């Protein structure tokens, strides 16, 4: 094809890979018009070379004799010296760079950093060392090549001359990734242990930007981990994608990284049942989309691996297959928490998201809470978090109700309790528009399990409070030790005081203008009100009928401070939702 087009290199590379596809990584490597044939012994290399040359003859490829080197033990490949020792810098290029005089303008600095940066994988602390020179490249900064810049220039030249030998990765051994962060840079080293000695494969470092410099120490350390995983993903994913072990080392022990930072399958179809000849009329012209788990389902059902997979893709595929389970006609995946969840396609996923967000028991919660409700219901697909975020953006009711920002919230103060149902908080919400002759909501919340009981009330008086406590609290959960309320007359009266003394309950009253004492009740009131705002009709007069559904949504919503849902904490099991019956969660077909 014509050169000069932007897609010419990629097209040429694909052409070369298709010609030598069965030899790549086995006997040769190809990059554009350069390819290297290798072997462990002289005879193996000769056989591989004969096969490669024959393939060139068969495909009419012409080789330039002057650029060919045969049966050598070392050579220059893509600017690097390759030998049995490993990968080294090209000494010819390094000598040219080492003889360069100090630059006198920005163009000279940029040229030097470009040449030196080509071998940065061999150099420790490259980002930190080159930072004074990089500062000269900032726009609208005066060019001042001071002593600090000269020292950095000489250090980089010395580092190029004394660059270590980098070993090639051994895919049969585990990788070791060391990373660390300093005040303004992150560094990482990828290596492996051979005979109890650590051998470096790749050095990497990066200077933080103006926002990352303000991170806390822990955040900078995590930034180094993220940078290292992104940088070396091709190495790590090609080996064992999720077989990771994380170890924390002191800076004095993590010397290298610390220095850097501071520096559809036809075979399966044959074995399936015959296709029914009768189709509903509405399905005749339907175009079905292949589900994302088709390859895994075919493998678990009839043990067929896609032919187009290369050896490393096949290895990862077989490793992932260990966490999947086939129960005809459904595929299930075991999560990190040990729960088996059914794999669903994109069409089912959209409907499941609607059920867990917009239905009566959904509650129109934010992304994390609804996503965990989906997972607790026993469903899974790879894009679950992204799909829900997109769904929330299109949800009209969710977008119309604004949340109170953290800046405008009154700071709350938690109360330490260790026994469930021993400490309750109680409060009234309202008045609301009249709904079934009700104008108030009486809310009572347990401070340990975050379990909420609520009831629509005609009035906010003492008799209503006493009746609610006897029926919904004392009879169901036993008499608590403490009841916390505000100083309203419906809580401070002789009738409620006599009732609480009779049952041995200590009554604590919050001081005026200090809602932190009843902080848990205030939070529960706000969350219930938010659910009702998103579910009631525009007239706001059906909230009494929606209250039970709002409680259902609240009980099954994930709470960050307890790490689970109130329903799970109280009953010791997840609440089975109607969506599990409709879309066949794991437990449902066995019923």
Short mmCIF file of C-alpha atoms in Angstrom, two decimals, residues 175-541:
data_model
loop_
_atom_site.label_atom_id
_atom_site.label_comp_id
_atom_site.label_asym_id
_atom_site.label_seq_id
_atom_site.Cartn_x
_atom_site.Cartn_y
_atom_site.Cartn_z
CA UNK A 175 6.83 -11.29 38.76
CA UNK A 176 7.79 -8.97 41.60
CA UNK A 177 6.69 -5.36 41.39
CA UNK A 178 8.22 -2.85 43.79
CA UNK A 179 6.86 0.69 43.93
CA UNK A 180 7.31 3.72 46.13
CA UNK A 181 6.50 7.44 46.20
CA UNK A 182 8.31 10.54 47.38
CA UNK A 183 7.14 14.13 47.69
CA UNK A 184 7.05 14.80 43.95
CA UNK A 185 7.73 11.52 42.07
CA UNK A 186 6.70 7.87 41.92
CA UNK A 187 8.93 4.96 40.94
CA UNK A 188 8.54 1.26 40.20
CA UNK A 189 10.73 -1.73 39.38
CA UNK A 190 9.56 -4.91 37.66
CA UNK A 191 11.71 -7.96 38.20
CA UNK A 192 11.96 -11.65 39.02
CA UNK A 193 13.96 -13.81 41.40
CA UNK A 194 16.44 -16.24 39.81
CA UNK A 195 18.37 -18.47 42.20
CA UNK A 196 17.49 -16.26 45.17
CA UNK A 197 18.80 -13.13 43.38
CA UNK A 198 16.56 -10.33 42.15
CA UNK A 199 16.99 -9.43 38.46
CA UNK A 200 15.48 -6.19 37.15
CA UNK A 201 13.38 -6.26 33.98
CA UNK A 202 12.17 -2.67 33.76
CA UNK A 203 12.68 0.61 35.65
CA UNK A 204 9.92 3.22 35.52
CA UNK A 205 9.35 6.58 37.20
CA UNK A 206 7.16 9.64 36.77
CA UNK A 207 7.00 13.13 38.23
CA UNK A 208 3.69 14.08 39.85
CA UNK A 209 1.61 16.90 38.47
CA UNK A 210 0.51 19.97 40.44
CA UNK A 211 -2.58 18.20 41.81
CA UNK A 212 -0.91 14.91 42.75
CA UNK A 213 1.78 16.70 44.74
CA UNK A 214 -0.95 17.73 47.22
CA UNK A 215 -1.97 14.11 47.88
CA UNK A 216 -1.57 12.63 51.34
CA UNK A 217 1.25 10.14 51.90
CA UNK A 218 -1.05 7.13 51.66
CA UNK A 219 -2.61 8.44 48.46
CA UNK A 220 0.84 8.96 46.92
CA UNK A 221 1.78 5.37 47.74
CA UNK A 222 -1.43 4.13 46.11
CA UNK A 223 -0.74 6.39 43.13
CA UNK A 224 2.58 4.61 42.73
CA UNK A 225 0.79 1.24 42.74
CA UNK A 226 -1.70 2.40 40.09
CA UNK A 227 1.10 3.83 37.94
CA UNK A 228 3.09 0.59 38.18
CA UNK A 229 0.13 -1.63 37.34
CA UNK A 230 -0.77 0.49 34.31
CA UNK A 231 2.86 0.64 33.16
CA UNK A 232 3.52 -3.10 33.45
CA UNK A 233 0.03 -4.39 32.63
CA UNK A 234 1.27 -6.20 29.51
CA UNK A 235 3.69 -8.21 31.66
CA UNK A 236 1.32 -8.92 34.54
CA UNK A 237 -1.81 -9.75 32.55
CA UNK A 238 0.19 -12.04 30.28
CA UNK A 239 1.14 -14.09 33.31
CA UNK A 240 -1.54 -14.39 36.02
CA UNK A 241 -4.06 -11.59 35.97
CA UNK A 242 -5.54 -11.94 39.45
CA UNK A 243 -2.95 -14.05 41.28
CA UNK A 244 -1.47 -11.17 43.28
CA UNK A 245 0.26 -10.91 46.64
CA UNK A 246 0.83 -7.45 48.11
CA UNK A 247 3.57 -6.89 50.70
CA UNK A 248 4.44 -3.66 52.51
CA UNK A 249 8.11 -2.83 52.93
CA UNK A 250 9.86 -0.06 54.80
CA UNK A 251 11.68 2.53 52.73
CA UNK A 252 15.06 1.24 53.88
CA UNK A 253 14.15 -2.27 52.68
CA UNK A 254 12.48 -1.23 49.42
CA UNK A 255 15.74 0.29 48.21
CA UNK A 256 15.32 0.22 44.44
CA UNK A 257 11.78 1.56 44.21
CA UNK A 258 12.41 4.02 47.02
CA UNK A 259 15.41 5.29 45.13
CA UNK A 260 13.40 5.61 41.95
CA UNK A 261 10.63 7.56 43.61
CA UNK A 262 12.90 9.76 45.32
CA UNK A 263 14.67 9.90 42.40
CA UNK A 264 -19.82 -18.16 18.59
CA UNK A 265 -18.23 -21.43 18.49
CA UNK A 266 -19.19 -23.98 15.73
CA UNK A 267 -17.90 -27.05 17.63
CA UNK A 268 -20.16 -26.23 20.56
CA UNK A 269 -23.14 -25.69 18.23
CA UNK A 270 -22.82 -29.21 16.89
CA UNK A 271 -23.38 -30.66 20.35
CA UNK A 272 -26.38 -28.50 21.22
CA UNK A 273 -29.99 -29.55 20.91
CA UNK A 274 -31.73 -29.06 17.58
CA UNK A 275 -33.41 -25.71 17.04
CA UNK A 276 -37.17 -25.67 17.38
CA UNK A 277 -38.98 -25.01 14.09
CA UNK A 278 -41.80 -23.00 15.68
CA UNK A 279 -41.11 -19.31 16.26
CA UNK A 280 -43.48 -16.65 17.59
CA UNK A 281 -44.31 -14.08 14.95
CA UNK A 282 -42.59 -11.28 16.82
CA UNK A 283 -39.30 -13.23 16.89
CA UNK A 284 -39.03 -13.98 13.16
CA UNK A 285 -37.15 -10.81 12.22
CA UNK A 286 -35.30 -10.35 15.49
CA UNK A 287 -31.51 -10.04 15.33
CA UNK A 288 -29.97 -11.48 18.50
CA UNK A 289 -26.66 -10.29 19.91
CA UNK A 290 -24.01 -12.71 21.09
CA UNK A 291 -23.75 -12.46 24.90
CA UNK A 292 -20.44 -11.52 26.47
CA UNK A 293 -20.16 -14.88 28.22
CA UNK A 294 -20.75 -17.04 25.12
CA UNK A 295 -17.17 -18.40 24.96
CA UNK A 296 -17.16 -19.24 28.67
CA UNK A 297 -20.59 -20.91 28.48
CA UNK A 298 -19.46 -23.01 25.50
CA UNK A 299 -16.35 -24.08 27.39
CA UNK A 300 -18.16 -25.00 30.61
CA UNK A 301 -20.91 -26.84 28.69
CA UNK A 302 -18.92 -28.80 26.09
CA UNK A 303 -15.25 -28.03 26.98
CA UNK A 304 -14.51 -26.05 23.79
CA UNK A 305 -11.90 -23.27 23.77
CA UNK A 306 -12.05 -20.67 20.97
CA UNK A 307 -9.51 -21.50 18.28
CA UNK A 308 -8.48 -17.87 17.70
CA UNK A 309 -6.97 -17.58 21.19
CA UNK A 310 -3.19 -17.44 21.41
CA UNK A 311 -1.33 -19.37 24.09
CA UNK A 312 -1.33 -16.53 26.65
CA UNK A 313 -5.03 -15.75 25.97
CA UNK A 314 -5.82 -19.45 26.38
CA UNK A 315 -3.91 -19.51 29.67
CA UNK A 316 -5.84 -16.55 31.06
CA UNK A 317 -9.12 -18.01 29.76
CA UNK A 318 -8.55 -21.35 31.52
CA UNK A 319 -7.56 -19.53 34.71
CA UNK A 320 -10.78 -17.47 34.66
CA UNK A 321 -12.86 -20.59 33.96
CA UNK A 322 -12.15 -21.87 37.46
CA UNK A 323 -14.51 -19.25 38.92
CA UNK A 324 -17.44 -20.11 36.59
CA UNK A 325 -20.04 -22.85 37.00
CA UNK A 326 -22.54 -24.17 34.44
CA UNK A 327 -26.05 -25.23 35.51
CA UNK A 328 -28.00 -25.71 32.30
CA UNK A 329 -29.22 -23.31 30.98
CA UNK A 330 -27.47 -20.68 33.14
CA UNK A 331 -23.85 -19.70 33.77
CA UNK A 332 -22.79 -18.59 37.24
CA UNK A 333 -19.67 -16.81 38.46
CA UNK A 334 -18.16 -17.10 41.92
CA UNK A 335 -17.21 -13.70 43.32
CA UNK A 336 -14.40 -12.86 45.71
CA UNK A 337 -16.93 -13.13 48.55
CA UNK A 338 -17.71 -16.76 47.64
CA UNK A 339 -21.24 -16.02 46.37
CA UNK A 340 -22.36 -17.55 43.06
CA UNK A 341 -24.05 -14.99 40.80
CA UNK A 342 -25.81 -15.59 37.50
CA UNK A 343 -24.21 -14.05 34.42
CA UNK A 344 -26.73 -11.97 32.50
CA UNK A 345 -26.59 -10.42 29.03
CA UNK A 346 -26.98 -6.73 28.21
CA UNK A 347 -30.74 -6.87 27.67
CA UNK A 348 -31.41 -8.56 31.02
CA UNK A 349 -28.92 -6.26 32.71
CA UNK A 350 -30.89 -3.15 31.74
CA UNK A 351 -34.10 -4.59 33.17
CA UNK A 352 -32.40 -5.75 36.38
CA UNK A 353 -30.98 -2.25 36.91
CA UNK A 354 -34.48 -0.81 36.53
CA UNK A 355 -35.87 -3.23 39.13
CA UNK A 356 -33.12 -2.48 41.67
CA UNK A 357 -33.30 1.29 41.14
CA UNK A 358 -36.79 2.41 40.04
CA UNK A 359 -39.15 -0.29 41.35
CA UNK A 360 -41.07 -0.10 44.62
CA UNK A 361 -38.21 -1.69 46.54
CA UNK A 362 -35.46 0.12 44.58
CA UNK A 363 -35.45 3.45 46.37
CA UNK A 364 -33.68 5.41 43.58
CA UNK A 365 -30.39 5.15 45.45
CA UNK A 366 -27.01 6.20 44.12
CA UNK A 367 -24.58 3.98 42.20
CA UNK A 368 -22.79 2.12 44.98
CA UNK A 369 -25.92 1.20 46.95
CA UNK A 370 -27.92 -0.04 43.97
CA UNK A 371 -24.94 -1.92 42.53
CA UNK A 372 -24.50 -3.78 45.80
CA UNK A 373 -28.24 -4.53 45.81
CA UNK A 374 -27.82 -6.11 42.36
CA UNK A 375 -24.86 -8.16 43.59
CA UNK A 376 -26.73 -9.26 46.71
CA UNK A 377 -29.62 -10.36 44.48
CA UNK A 378 -27.27 -12.76 42.70
CA UNK A 379 -26.55 -11.16 39.31
CA UNK A 380 -23.30 -10.12 37.64
CA UNK A 381 -21.91 -8.74 34.38
CA UNK A 382 -18.57 -7.04 33.66
CA UNK A 383 -19.86 -3.48 33.09
CA UNK A 384 -22.22 -3.40 36.07
CA UNK A 385 -20.84 -0.17 37.59
CA UNK A 386 -20.61 1.73 34.29
CA UNK A 387 -24.10 0.61 33.20
CA UNK A 388 -25.63 1.81 36.42
CA UNK A 389 -23.92 5.19 36.25
CA UNK A 390 -25.37 5.67 32.76
CA UNK A 391 -28.81 4.57 33.98
CA UNK A 392 -28.77 7.07 36.85
CA UNK A 393 -27.93 9.91 34.45
CA UNK A 394 -31.10 9.09 32.49
CA UNK A 395 -33.33 8.65 35.56
CA UNK A 396 -35.57 11.74 35.64
CA UNK A 397 -36.74 11.34 39.24
CA UNK A 398 -33.22 10.84 40.56
CA UNK A 399 -31.87 13.89 38.72
CA UNK A 400 -34.73 16.16 39.80
CA UNK A 401 -34.10 15.61 43.53
CA UNK A 402 -30.98 17.42 44.69
CA UNK A 403 -28.98 16.15 47.65
CA UNK A 404 -27.77 18.29 50.51
CA UNK A 405 -24.07 18.95 50.04
CA UNK A 406 -21.61 18.01 52.77
CA UNK A 407 -20.77 21.67 53.20
CA UNK A 408 -24.34 22.52 54.23
CA UNK A 409 -24.85 19.54 56.51
CA UNK A 410 -24.80 19.84 60.29
CA UNK A 411 -21.88 17.74 61.62
CA UNK A 412 -23.10 14.59 63.33
CA UNK A 413 -21.55 12.75 66.25
CA UNK A 414 -21.83 8.96 66.53
CA UNK A 415 -22.64 7.02 69.68
CA UNK A 416 -20.68 3.85 70.41
CA UNK A 417 -23.02 0.88 70.95
CA UNK A 418 -22.18 -2.81 70.67
CA UNK A 419 -25.51 -4.58 71.35
CA UNK A 420 -28.27 -4.55 68.71
CA UNK A 421 -31.61 -3.04 69.70
CA UNK A 422 -30.26 -1.67 73.00
CA UNK A 423 -30.23 1.96 71.89
CA UNK A 424 -32.96 3.53 69.75
CA UNK A 425 -33.48 7.04 68.49
CA UNK A 426 -36.97 8.41 67.83
CA UNK A 427 -38.25 11.47 66.01
CA UNK A 428 -41.21 12.88 64.07
CA UNK A 429 -41.10 14.00 60.43
CA UNK A 430 -43.67 16.42 59.10
CA UNK A 431 -46.13 17.87 58.75
CA UNK A 432 -46.63 16.62 55.17
CA UNK A 433 -49.54 17.05 52.75
CA UNK A 434 -52.53 15.02 54.01
CA UNK A 435 -52.41 11.43 52.78
CA UNK A 436 -55.11 9.02 54.04
CA UNK A 437 -55.70 11.47 56.91
CA UNK A 438 -52.05 11.16 57.92
CA UNK A 439 -49.74 14.17 58.22
CA UNK A 440 -46.71 12.91 60.20
CA UNK A 441 -44.22 10.04 60.11
CA UNK A 442 -42.89 8.64 63.36
CA UNK A 443 -39.39 7.17 62.82
CA UNK A 444 -37.40 4.98 65.20
CA UNK A 445 -33.88 3.71 64.34
CA UNK A 446 -31.51 1.27 66.05
CA UNK A 447 -28.03 2.74 66.50
CA UNK A 448 -26.19 -0.57 65.87
CA UNK A 449 -27.96 -2.30 62.97
CA UNK A 450 -29.39 0.95 61.47
CA UNK A 451 -32.76 -0.82 61.33
CA UNK A 452 -35.65 1.62 60.93
CA UNK A 453 -39.28 1.31 61.93
CA UNK A 454 -41.66 4.00 60.73
CA UNK A 455 -45.39 4.64 60.81
CA UNK A 456 -47.67 7.27 59.27
CA UNK A 457 -49.53 9.16 62.03
CA UNK A 458 -52.57 11.38 62.26
CA UNK A 459 -50.97 13.60 64.92
CA UNK A 460 -47.70 13.95 66.81
CA UNK A 461 -48.84 13.35 70.39
CA UNK A 462 -47.79 11.19 73.35
CA UNK A 463 -50.46 8.51 72.82
CA UNK A 464 -49.22 7.89 69.28
CA UNK A 465 -45.62 7.54 70.53
CA UNK A 466 -46.55 5.10 73.30
CA UNK A 467 -48.67 2.98 70.98
CA UNK A 468 -45.89 2.88 68.38
CA UNK A 469 -43.23 1.86 70.91
CA UNK A 470 -45.33 -0.97 72.39
CA UNK A 471 -46.41 -2.38 69.03
CA UNK A 472 -43.35 -1.90 66.82
CA UNK A 473 -40.38 -1.80 69.21
CA UNK A 474 -40.98 -3.52 72.55
CA UNK A 475 -43.03 -6.45 71.20
CA UNK A 476 -40.65 -7.16 68.30
CA UNK A 477 -37.14 -6.36 69.57
CA UNK A 478 -37.49 -6.28 73.36
CA UNK A 479 -37.16 -3.34 75.68
CA UNK A 480 -34.06 -1.24 74.96
CA UNK A 481 -31.73 0.24 77.51
CA UNK A 482 -31.78 3.77 76.07
CA UNK A 483 -34.24 5.84 74.05
CA UNK A 484 -32.93 9.11 72.57
CA UNK A 485 -35.24 11.91 71.42
CA UNK A 486 -35.41 15.67 71.09
CA UNK A 487 -37.16 17.99 73.54
CA UNK A 488 -40.57 18.09 71.86
CA UNK A 489 -43.69 17.96 74.00
CA UNK A 490 -44.72 14.66 72.38
CA UNK A 491 -41.61 13.09 74.00
CA UNK A 492 -41.35 15.11 77.22
CA UNK A 493 -44.59 14.38 79.06
CA UNK A 494 -45.74 12.39 82.07
CA UNK A 495 -47.47 9.67 80.00
CA UNK A 496 -44.34 8.64 78.07
CA UNK A 497 -42.19 9.07 81.17
CA UNK A 498 -44.43 6.68 83.14
CA UNK A 499 -44.39 4.15 80.28
CA UNK A 500 -40.59 4.17 79.98
CA UNK A 501 -40.13 3.81 83.76
CA UNK A 502 -42.52 0.84 83.69
CA UNK A 503 -40.41 -0.93 81.05
CA UNK A 504 -37.06 0.11 82.54
CA UNK A 505 -35.95 2.30 79.64
CA UNK A 506 -33.63 5.25 80.22
CA UNK A 507 -34.76 8.34 78.32
CA UNK A 508 -32.06 10.71 77.01
CA UNK A 509 -33.00 14.10 75.59
CA UNK A 510 -30.84 16.12 73.19
CA UNK A 511 -30.11 19.74 74.00
CA UNK A 512 -31.66 22.52 71.87
CA UNK A 513 -29.74 23.53 68.73
CA UNK A 514 -27.53 20.44 69.02
CA UNK A 515 -28.85 17.80 66.61
CA UNK A 516 -25.61 15.76 66.84
CA UNK A 517 -27.11 13.89 69.81
CA UNK A 518 -29.82 12.44 67.55
CA UNK A 519 -27.50 12.22 64.56
CA UNK A 520 -28.50 8.70 63.49
CA UNK A 521 -32.21 9.58 63.50
CA UNK A 522 -31.57 12.73 61.47
CA UNK A 523 -29.66 10.72 58.86
CA UNK A 524 -32.41 8.08 58.65
CA UNK A 525 -35.08 10.79 58.34
CA UNK A 526 -33.23 12.37 55.46
CA UNK A 527 -32.76 9.06 53.61
CA UNK A 528 -36.41 8.07 53.99
CA UNK A 529 -37.50 11.49 52.82
CA UNK A 530 -35.22 11.24 49.76
CA UNK A 531 -36.74 7.87 48.82
CA UNK A 532 -40.27 9.21 49.18
CA UNK A 533 -39.45 12.31 47.12
CA UNK A 534 -38.41 10.09 44.20
CA UNK A 535 -41.32 7.66 44.37
CA UNK A 536 -44.46 9.65 45.22
CA UNK A 537 -46.73 11.18 42.61
CA UNK A 538 -46.57 14.85 41.63
CA UNK A 539 -49.45 15.68 43.99
CA UNK A 540 -47.41 14.44 46.99
CA UNK A 541 -50.59 12.96 48.51
#
